[in-house]
Amino acid sequence: MARLAIKSEGFGNRVISLSLGVNRVGRDEEYEICIDHETVSTLHCELTLSDDGVYVHDCNSTNGTFINGEPVMEAWLDPGQILSLGEVELLVESTEVNISIPKIERETPKPPVVLPDGGIVCPRHPEQRATYQCTVCHEAMCSGCVRMLRIKGGKTLILCCICHQKCERIVSKKAEAKKTFLGRLQETVRLKFGHSNPKK
């Protein structure tokens, strides 16, 4: 993480570590970095730490902000430079930011409970039948698990509660068989009566 070491006497080789974002520096203890010195203003400057480095912004301080002796209002800091706030000198040791992303362990999903009719029980709500399945992670879930998003045109987008991808409604084998039977029946009716117009 970005660090600045106070080189002026009376601070006991104090090292300041910057937090990601804006670090307000001043004599007042309410700010993130308090430097109790008579030449440091109540709010002297802001040190902003981002993935691009450290950016200093002088907050209209009384005694000014300097980099290697040159007055600045805004500037990027580089390692090895001397940042002066009034008469307090700080050595810029590092301007790097380290962002660690914790590894999230996801539990191995248990095998779905299959009902006698071929339906699936919702893993999070055992009393409910799973009515949707994710098209990406294939997680089965009930209506209470999915996220419903209303999109333009009044349509509803059903999203997975795990990976937030699109879900589709689960059609049971029984319903598919019924649909297939009705489809065959309709086709038979059309074939039988489709050409039954009487000749004139």
Coordinates of N, CA and C in Angstrom, one line a residue:
M1 N 0.8 -1.2 0.0 CA 0.0 0.0 0.0 C 0.9 1.2 0.0
A2 N 0.4 2.3 -0.5 CA 1.1 3.6 -0.6 C 1.5 4.1 0.8
R3 N 2.8 4.5 0.9 CA 3.3 5.0 2.2 C 4.1 6.3 2.1
L4 N 4.0 7.1 3.1 CA 4.8 8.3 3.2 C 5.4 8.4 4.6
A5 N 6.7 8.6 4.7 CA 7.4 8.7 6.0 C 7.7 10.1 6.3
I6 N 7.3 10.5 7.5 CA 7.6 11.9 8.0 C 9.1 12.0 8.4
K7 N 9.8 12.9 7.8 CA 11.2 13.0 8.0 C 11.6 14.2 9.0
S8 N 10.6 15.0 9.2 CA 10.9 16.1 10.1 C 11.0 15.6 11.6
E9 N 11.7 16.4 12.4 CA 12.0 16.0 13.8 C 10.7 16.1 14.6
G10 N 10.6 15.3 15.6 CA 9.4 15.4 16.5 C 8.3 14.4 16.2
F11 N 8.5 13.6 15.1 CA 7.4 12.6 14.7 C 7.9 11.2 14.9
G12 N 9.1 11.0 15.3 CA 9.6 9.6 15.6 C 9.6 8.7 14.4
N13 N 10.0 9.1 13.3 CA 10.0 8.3 12.0 C 8.6 7.7 11.7
R14 N 7.6 8.5 11.9 CA 6.2 8.0 11.7 C 6.0 7.7 10.2
V15 N 5.4 6.6 9.9 CA 5.1 6.2 8.5 C 3.5 6.3 8.4
I16 N 3.1 6.9 7.3 CA 1.7 7.1 7.0 C 1.3 6.1 5.9
S17 N 0.3 5.2 6.1 CA -0.2 4.4 5.1 C -1.5 4.9 4.6
L18 N -1.6 5.1 3.3 CA -2.8 5.6 2.7 C -3.9 4.6 2.4
S19 N -5.1 4.9 2.6 CA -6.2 4.1 2.3 C -6.7 4.4 0.9
L20 N -7.4 3.4 0.3 CA -7.9 3.6 -1.1 C -9.0 4.7 -1.0
G21 N -8.9 5.6 -2.0 CA -9.8 6.7 -2.0 C -9.2 8.0 -1.5
V22 N -10.0 8.9 -0.9 CA -9.5 10.2 -0.5 C -9.0 10.1 1.0
N23 N -7.8 10.6 1.2 CA -7.3 10.7 2.6 C -7.1 12.2 2.9
R24 N -7.9 12.7 3.8 CA -7.7 14.1 4.1 C -6.6 14.3 5.2
V25 N -5.8 15.3 5.0 CA -4.6 15.5 5.8 C -4.7 16.9 6.4
G26 N -4.6 17.0 7.8 CA -4.6 18.3 8.4 C -4.3 18.2 9.9
R27 N -4.4 19.3 10.6 CA -4.0 19.3 12.0 C -5.2 18.9 12.9
D28 N -6.4 18.9 12.3 CA -7.6 18.4 13.0 C -7.7 16.9 13.1
E29 N -8.0 16.4 14.3 CA -8.0 14.9 14.5 C -9.2 14.3 13.8
E30 N -10.2 15.0 13.3 CA -11.3 14.4 12.6 C -11.0 13.9 11.2
Y31 N -9.8 14.3 10.7 CA -9.4 13.9 9.4 C -8.7 12.5 9.4
E32 N -8.6 11.9 8.3 CA -8.0 10.5 8.2 C -6.5 10.6 8.7
I33 N -5.8 11.6 8.3 CA -4.4 11.7 8.7 C -4.2 13.0 9.4
C34 N -3.9 12.9 10.7 CA -3.7 14.1 11.6 C -2.2 14.3 11.7
I35 N -1.7 15.5 11.3 CA -0.3 15.9 11.6 C -0.3 17.2 12.4
D36 N 0.0 17.0 13.7 CA -0.1 18.1 14.7 C 1.2 18.9 14.6
H37 N 1.1 20.0 13.8 CA 2.2 20.9 13.6 C 1.7 22.3 13.3
E38 N 2.3 23.3 13.8 CA 1.8 24.6 13.7 C 1.7 25.2 12.3
T39 N 2.6 24.6 11.4 CA 2.6 25.1 10.0 C 1.6 24.3 9.1
V40 N 1.0 23.3 9.7 CA 0.0 22.5 8.9 C -1.4 23.1 9.2
S41 N -2.2 23.3 8.1 CA -3.5 23.9 8.3 C -4.5 22.9 8.9
T42 N -5.6 23.4 9.3 CA -6.6 22.5 9.9 C -7.0 21.4 8.9
L43 N -7.3 21.8 7.7 CA -7.4 20.9 6.5 C -6.4 21.4 5.5
H44 N -5.3 20.7 5.4 CA -4.2 21.1 4.6 C -4.3 20.7 3.1
C45 N -4.5 19.3 2.9 CA -4.5 18.8 1.6 C -5.3 17.5 1.6
E46 N -5.5 17.0 0.4 CA -6.1 15.6 0.2 C -5.2 14.8 -0.6
L47 N -4.9 13.6 -0.2 CA -4.1 12.6 -0.9 C -5.1 11.5 -1.4
T48 N -5.3 11.4 -2.7 CA -6.2 10.4 -3.2 C -5.4 9.3 -3.8
L49 N -5.7 8.1 -3.3 CA -5.0 6.8 -3.7 C -6.0 6.1 -4.7
S50 N -5.5 5.8 -5.9 CA -6.3 5.0 -6.8 C -5.3 4.1 -7.5
D51 N -5.8 3.3 -8.5 CA -5.0 2.3 -9.2 C -4.0 3.0 -10.1
D52 N -4.1 4.4 -10.3 CA -3.2 5.2 -11.1 C -2.1 5.7 -10.2
G53 N -2.2 5.7 -8.9 CA -1.2 6.3 -8.0 C -1.8 7.2 -7.0
V54 N -0.9 8.1 -6.5 CA -1.3 9.1 -5.4 C -1.4 10.5 -6.0
Y55 N -2.5 11.1 -5.8 CA -2.7 12.5 -6.3 C -2.9 13.4 -5.1
V56 N -2.1 14.5 -5.1 CA -2.2 15.5 -4.0 C -3.0 16.7 -4.5
H57 N -3.9 17.2 -3.6 CA -4.7 18.4 -3.9 C -4.6 19.3 -2.7
D58 N -4.0 20.5 -2.8 CA -3.9 21.5 -1.7 C -5.3 22.1 -1.5
C59 N -5.7 22.1 -0.2 CA -7.0 22.7 0.1 C -6.9 24.1 0.6
N60 N -6.2 24.9 -0.2 CA -6.0 26.4 0.2 C -5.4 26.5 1.5
S61 N -4.3 25.7 1.7 CA -3.6 25.8 3.0 C -2.9 27.1 3.2
T62 N -2.6 27.5 4.5 CA -2.0 28.8 4.8 C -0.5 28.8 4.3
N63 N 0.2 27.7 4.6 CA 1.6 27.6 4.4 C 2.0 26.8 3.1
G64 N 1.0 26.3 2.4 CA 1.3 25.7 1.1 C 1.7 24.3 1.1
T65 N 1.6 23.7 -0.1 CA 2.0 22.3 -0.3 C 3.1 22.3 -1.4
F66 N 4.2 21.5 -1.2 CA 5.4 21.6 -2.0 C 5.8 20.2 -2.4
I67 N 6.3 20.0 -3.6 CA 7.0 18.8 -4.0 C 8.4 19.1 -4.5
N68 N 9.3 18.5 -3.7 CA 10.8 18.8 -3.9 C 11.0 20.3 -4.0
G69 N 10.3 21.0 -3.1 CA 10.6 22.5 -2.9 C 9.7 23.4 -3.9
E70 N 9.0 22.8 -4.8 CA 8.2 23.5 -5.7 C 6.7 23.6 -5.3
P71 N 6.1 24.8 -5.2 CA 4.7 24.8 -4.7 C 3.8 24.2 -5.8
V72 N 2.8 23.5 -5.3 CA 1.8 22.9 -6.2 C 0.4 23.0 -5.5
M73 N -0.6 23.0 -6.4 CA -1.9 22.9 -6.0 C -2.5 21.6 -6.2
E74 N -2.1 20.9 -7.3 CA -2.5 19.6 -7.6 C -1.3 18.9 -8.4
A75 N -1.1 17.6 -8.1 CA 0.0 16.9 -8.8 C 0.0 15.5 -8.4
W76 N 0.6 14.6 -9.3 CA 0.8 13.2 -9.0 C 2.1 13.1 -8.2
L77 N 2.1 12.2 -7.3 CA 3.3 11.9 -6.5 C 4.1 10.7 -7.1
D78 N 5.4 10.8 -7.0 CA 6.3 9.7 -7.4 C 7.1 9.2 -6.2
P79 N 7.5 7.9 -6.2 CA 8.3 7.5 -5.1 C 9.7 8.2 -5.1
G80 N 10.2 8.6 -3.9 CA 11.4 9.3 -3.8 C 11.3 10.8 -3.7
Q81 N 10.1 11.3 -4.0 CA 9.9 12.7 -3.9 C 9.7 13.1 -2.4
I82 N 9.9 14.4 -2.2 CA 9.7 15.0 -0.8 C 8.4 15.9 -0.9
L83 N 7.4 15.5 -0.2 CA 6.2 16.3 -0.1 C 6.2 17.1 1.2
S84 N 6.1 18.4 1.0 CA 6.2 19.3 2.2 C 4.8 19.9 2.4
L85 N 4.4 19.8 3.7 CA 3.1 20.4 4.1 C 3.6 21.5 5.1
G86 N 3.6 22.7 4.7 CA 4.2 23.8 5.5 C 5.7 23.4 5.7
E87 N 6.1 23.2 7.0 CA 7.5 22.9 7.3 C 7.7 21.4 7.6
V88 N 6.6 20.6 7.4 CA 6.7 19.2 7.6 C 7.0 18.5 6.3
E89 N 8.1 17.7 6.3 CA 8.6 17.0 5.1 C 8.2 15.5 5.2
L90 N 7.7 15.0 4.1 CA 7.3 13.6 4.0 C 8.0 13.0 2.8
L91 N 8.7 11.8 3.0 CA 9.3 11.1 1.9 C 8.2 10.2 1.3
V92 N 8.0 10.3 0.0 CA 7.1 9.4 -0.7 C 7.8 8.0 -0.9
E93 N 7.5 7.0 -0.1 CA 8.1 5.7 -0.2 C 7.5 4.8 -1.3
S94 N 6.2 4.9 -1.4 CA 5.5 4.1 -2.4 C 4.2 4.7 -2.7
T95 N 3.8 4.5 -4.0 CA 2.5 5.1 -4.5 C 1.6 3.9 -5.0
E96 N 2.0 2.7 -4.7 CA 1.2 1.5 -5.2 C 0.0 1.2 -4.4
V97 N -1.0 0.6 -5.0 CA -2.2 0.2 -4.3 C -2.3 -1.3 -4.5
N98 N -2.5 -2.0 -3.4 CA -2.7 -3.5 -3.5 C -4.2 -3.8 -3.2
I99 N -4.9 -4.3 -4.1 CA -6.3 -4.7 -3.9 C -6.4 -6.2 -3.9
S100 N -6.7 -6.8 -2.8 CA -6.8 -8.2 -2.7 C -8.3 -8.6 -2.7
I101 N -8.6 -9.6 -3.6 CA -10.0 -10.0 -3.7 C -10.0 -11.4 -3.0
P102 N -10.8 -11.5 -2.0 CA -10.9 -12.8 -1.2 C -11.5 -13.9 -2.1
K103 N -11.0 -15.0 -1.9 CA -11.5 -16.2 -2.6 C -12.7 -16.7 -1.9
I104 N -13.8 -16.8 -2.7 CA -15.1 -17.2 -2.1 C -15.3 -18.7 -2.5
E105 N -15.4 -19.5 -1.5 CA -15.6 -20.9 -1.7 C -17.1 -21.2 -1.8
R106 N -17.5 -21.7 -2.9 CA -18.9 -22.0 -3.1 C -19.1 -23.5 -2.8
E107 N -20.1 -23.8 -1.9 CA -20.4 -25.2 -1.6 C -20.8 -26.0 -2.8
T108 N -20.3 -27.2 -2.8 CA -20.7 -28.1 -3.9 C -22.2 -28.4 -3.8
P109 N -23.0 -28.1 -4.8 CA -24.5 -28.3 -4.7 C -24.8 -29.8 -4.5
K110 N -25.8 -30.0 -3.7 CA -26.3 -31.4 -3.4 C -27.1 -31.8 -4.6
P111 N -27.2 -33.1 -4.9 CA -28.0 -33.6 -6.0 C -29.5 -33.2 -5.8
P112 N -30.2 -32.8 -6.8 CA -31.6 -32.3 -6.6 C -32.5 -33.5 -6.2
V113 N -33.5 -33.2 -5.4 CA -34.4 -34.2 -5.0 C -35.5 -34.2 -6.1
V114 N -35.6 -35.4 -6.7 CA -36.6 -35.6 -7.8 C -37.9 -36.2 -7.2
L115 N -39.0 -35.6 -7.6 CA -40.3 -36.0 -7.2 C -40.8 -37.2 -8.1
P116 N -41.8 -38.0 -7.6 CA -42.3 -39.1 -8.4 C -42.7 -38.8 -9.8
D117 N -43.2 -37.5 -10.0 CA -43.7 -37.2 -11.3 C -42.6 -36.6 -12.2
G118 N -41.3 -36.7 -11.7 CA -40.2 -36.1 -12.4 C -39.8 -34.7 -12.1
G119 N -40.6 -34.0 -11.3 CA -40.3 -32.7 -10.9 C -39.2 -32.6 -10.0
I120 N -38.6 -31.4 -9.7 CA -37.5 -31.2 -8.8 C -37.9 -30.3 -7.7
V121 N -37.4 -30.6 -6.5 CA -37.6 -29.8 -5.3 C -36.6 -28.7 -5.3
C122 N -37.1 -27.5 -4.9 CA -36.2 -26.3 -4.8 C -35.1 -26.5 -3.7
P123 N -33.9 -26.4 -4.0 CA -32.8 -26.7 -3.0 C -32.9 -25.7 -1.8
R124 N -33.4 -24.5 -1.9 CA -33.5 -23.6 -0.8 C -34.8 -23.6 -0.1
H125 N -35.8 -24.0 -0.8 CA -37.2 -24.1 -0.2 C -37.7 -25.5 -0.5
P126 N -37.4 -26.5 0.4 CA -37.7 -27.9 0.2 C -39.2 -28.1 0.1
E127 N -40.0 -27.2 0.6 CA -41.5 -27.4 0.5 C -42.0 -26.9 -0.8
Q128 N -41.2 -26.3 -1.7 CA -41.6 -25.8 -3.0 C -41.0 -26.6 -4.1
R129 N -41.8 -26.7 -5.2 CA -41.3 -27.3 -6.4 C -40.5 -26.3 -7.2
A130 N -39.4 -26.8 -7.8 CA -38.5 -25.9 -8.6 C -39.3 -25.7 -9.9
T131 N -39.5 -24.4 -10.2 CA -40.2 -24.1 -11.5 C -39.4 -23.4 -12.5
Y132 N -38.1 -23.0 -12.1 CA -37.2 -22.4 -13.1 C -35.8 -23.0 -13.0
Q133 N -35.1 -22.9 -14.1 CA -33.7 -23.4 -14.2 C -32.9 -22.4 -14.9
C134 N -31.7 -22.1 -14.4 CA -30.8 -21.2 -15.0 C -30.2 -21.8 -16.3
T135 N -30.1 -20.9 -17.3 CA -29.6 -21.4 -18.6 C -28.0 -21.5 -18.6
V136 N -27.4 -20.9 -17.6 CA -25.9 -20.9 -17.5 C -25.4 -21.9 -16.5
C137 N -25.8 -21.7 -15.2 CA -25.2 -22.5 -14.1 C -26.2 -23.7 -13.9
H138 N -27.3 -23.8 -14.5 CA -28.3 -24.9 -14.4 C -28.9 -25.1 -13.0
E139 N -28.8 -24.1 -12.2 CA -29.4 -24.2 -10.9 C -30.9 -24.2 -11.0
A140 N -31.5 -25.1 -10.2 CA -33.0 -25.2 -10.2 C -33.5 -24.3 -9.0
M141 N -34.6 -23.6 -9.2 CA -35.1 -22.8 -8.1 C -36.6 -22.6 -8.3
C142 N -37.2 -22.2 -7.2 CA -38.7 -21.9 -7.2 C -38.9 -20.5 -7.5
S143 N -40.2 -20.1 -7.6 CA -40.6 -18.7 -7.9 C -40.1 -17.7 -6.9
G144 N -39.9 -18.2 -5.6 CA -39.4 -17.3 -4.6 C -38.0 -17.0 -4.6
C145 N -37.2 -17.8 -5.4 CA -35.8 -17.6 -5.5 C -35.4 -16.7 -6.6
V146 N -36.1 -16.8 -7.7 CA -35.6 -16.0 -8.9 C -35.8 -14.5 -8.7
R147 N -35.1 -13.8 -9.5 CA -35.2 -12.3 -9.5 C -36.0 -11.9 -10.8
M148 N -37.1 -11.2 -10.6 CA -37.8 -10.8 -11.7 C -37.6 -9.3 -12.1
L149 N -37.2 -9.0 -13.3 CA -36.8 -7.7 -13.8 C -37.7 -7.3 -14.9
R150 N -38.4 -6.2 -14.7 CA -39.3 -5.7 -15.7 C -38.6 -4.9 -16.7
I151 N -38.7 -5.3 -18.0 CA -37.9 -4.6 -19.1 C -38.9 -3.8 -20.0
K152 N -38.3 -3.1 -20.9 CA -39.1 -2.2 -21.8 C -40.1 -3.1 -22.6
G153 N -41.3 -2.6 -22.7 CA -42.3 -3.3 -23.4 C -43.2 -4.1 -22.5
G154 N -43.0 -4.0 -21.2 CA -43.8 -4.7 -20.2 C -43.4 -6.2 -20.0
K155 N -42.4 -6.7 -20.7 CA -41.9 -8.0 -20.6 C -41.2 -8.2 -19.3
T156 N -41.1 -9.4 -18.8 CA -40.4 -9.7 -17.5 C -39.2 -10.6 -17.8
L157 N -38.1 -10.3 -17.3 CA -36.8 -11.1 -17.4 C -36.6 -11.8 -16.1
I158 N -36.5 -13.1 -16.2 CA -36.3 -14.0 -15.0 C -34.8 -14.2 -14.8
L159 N -34.2 -13.9 -13.7 CA -32.8 -14.0 -13.5 C -32.5 -15.0 -12.3
C160 N -31.4 -15.7 -12.5 CA -30.9 -16.7 -11.5 C -30.5 -16.0 -10.2
C161 N -30.8 -16.6 -9.1 CA -30.4 -16.0 -7.8 C -28.9 -16.3 -7.5
I162 N -28.2 -17.1 -8.3 CA -26.8 -17.5 -8.0 C -25.9 -16.7 -9.0
C163 N -26.1 -16.8 -10.3 CA -25.2 -16.1 -11.2 C -25.9 -15.0 -12.0
H164 N -27.2 -14.7 -11.7 CA -27.9 -13.6 -12.3 C -28.0 -13.6 -13.8
Q165 N -28.0 -14.9 -14.3 CA -28.2 -15.0 -15.8 C -29.7 -15.4 -16.0
K166 N -30.0 -15.5 -17.3 CA -31.4 -15.8 -17.6 C -31.9 -17.2 -17.2
C167 N -33.1 -17.3 -16.7 CA -33.7 -18.5 -16.3 C -34.9 -18.9 -17.3
E168 N -35.1 -20.1 -17.4 CA -36.3 -20.6 -18.2 C -37.2 -21.5 -17.3
R169 N -38.4 -21.4 -17.6 CA -39.4 -22.2 -16.8 C -39.2 -23.7 -17.1
I170 N -39.2 -24.5 -16.1 CA -39.1 -26.0 -16.2 C -40.4 -26.6 -16.6
V171 N -40.4 -27.3 -17.7 CA -41.5 -28.0 -18.2 C -41.4 -29.5 -17.8
S172 N -42.3 -30.0 -17.0 CA -42.3 -31.4 -16.6 C -42.5 -32.3 -17.8
K173 N -42.0 -33.5 -17.6 CA -42.2 -34.5 -18.6 C -43.6 -34.9 -18.9
K174 N -44.4 -34.8 -17.8 CA -45.8 -35.1 -17.9 C -46.5 -34.0 -18.8
A175 N -46.1 -32.7 -18.5 CA -46.7 -31.6 -19.3 C -46.3 -31.7 -20.7
E176 N -45.0 -32.1 -20.9 CA -44.5 -32.3 -22.3 C -45.2 -33.4 -23.0
A177 N -45.5 -34.5 -22.3 CA -46.2 -35.6 -22.9 C -47.7 -35.2 -23.3
K178 N -48.3 -34.4 -22.4 CA -49.6 -34.0 -22.6 C -49.7 -33.0 -23.8
K179 N -48.6 -32.1 -23.9 CA -48.5 -31.2 -25.0 C -48.3 -31.9 -26.3
T180 N -47.5 -33.0 -26.3 CA -47.2 -33.7 -27.5 C -48.5 -34.5 -28.0
F181 N -49.3 -35.0 -27.0 CA -50.5 -35.7 -27.3 C -51.5 -34.8 -27.9
L182 N -51.6 -33.6 -27.3 CA -52.6 -32.6 -27.9 C -52.2 -32.1 -29.3
G183 N -50.8 -32.0 -29.4 CA -50.3 -31.6 -30.7 C -50.6 -32.6 -31.8
R184 N -50.5 -33.9 -31.5 CA -50.8 -35.0 -32.4 C -52.3 -35.0 -32.7
L185 N -53.1 -34.8 -31.7 CA -54.6 -34.8 -31.8 C -55.0 -33.6 -32.8
Q186 N -54.4 -32.4 -32.5 CA -54.8 -31.3 -33.4 C -54.4 -31.5 -34.8
E187 N -53.2 -32.1 -35.0 CA -52.7 -32.4 -36.3 C -53.6 -33.4 -37.1
T188 N -54.1 -34.4 -36.3 CA -55.0 -35.4 -36.9 C -56.3 -34.8 -37.3
V189 N -56.8 -33.9 -36.5 CA -58.1 -33.2 -36.8 C -57.9 -32.3 -38.0
R190 N -56.8 -31.6 -38.1 CA -56.5 -30.8 -39.3 C -56.5 -31.6 -40.6
L191 N -55.8 -32.8 -40.5 CA -55.7 -33.7 -41.7 C -57.0 -34.2 -42.1
K192 N -57.9 -34.5 -41.1 CA -59.2 -35.2 -41.4 C -60.2 -34.2 -41.9
F193 N -60.2 -32.9 -41.4 CA -61.2 -32.0 -41.8 C -60.7 -30.8 -42.6
G194 N -59.4 -30.8 -42.9 CA -58.8 -29.7 -43.6 C -59.3 -29.6 -45.0
H195 N -59.6 -30.7 -45.7 CA -60.1 -30.7 -47.1 C -61.5 -31.2 -47.3
S196 N -62.3 -30.9 -46.3 CA -63.7 -31.4 -46.3 C -64.7 -30.4 -46.9
N197 N -64.2 -29.4 -47.6 CA -65.1 -28.4 -48.2 C -65.9 -29.1 -49.3
P198 N -67.2 -28.9 -49.2 CA -68.1 -29.6 -50.2 C -67.9 -29.0 -51.6
K199 N -67.9 -29.8 -52.6 CA -67.7 -29.3 -54.0 C -69.0 -28.6 -54.4
K200 N -68.9 -27.6 -55.2 CA -70.0 -26.8 -55.7 C -70.5 -27.4 -57.0

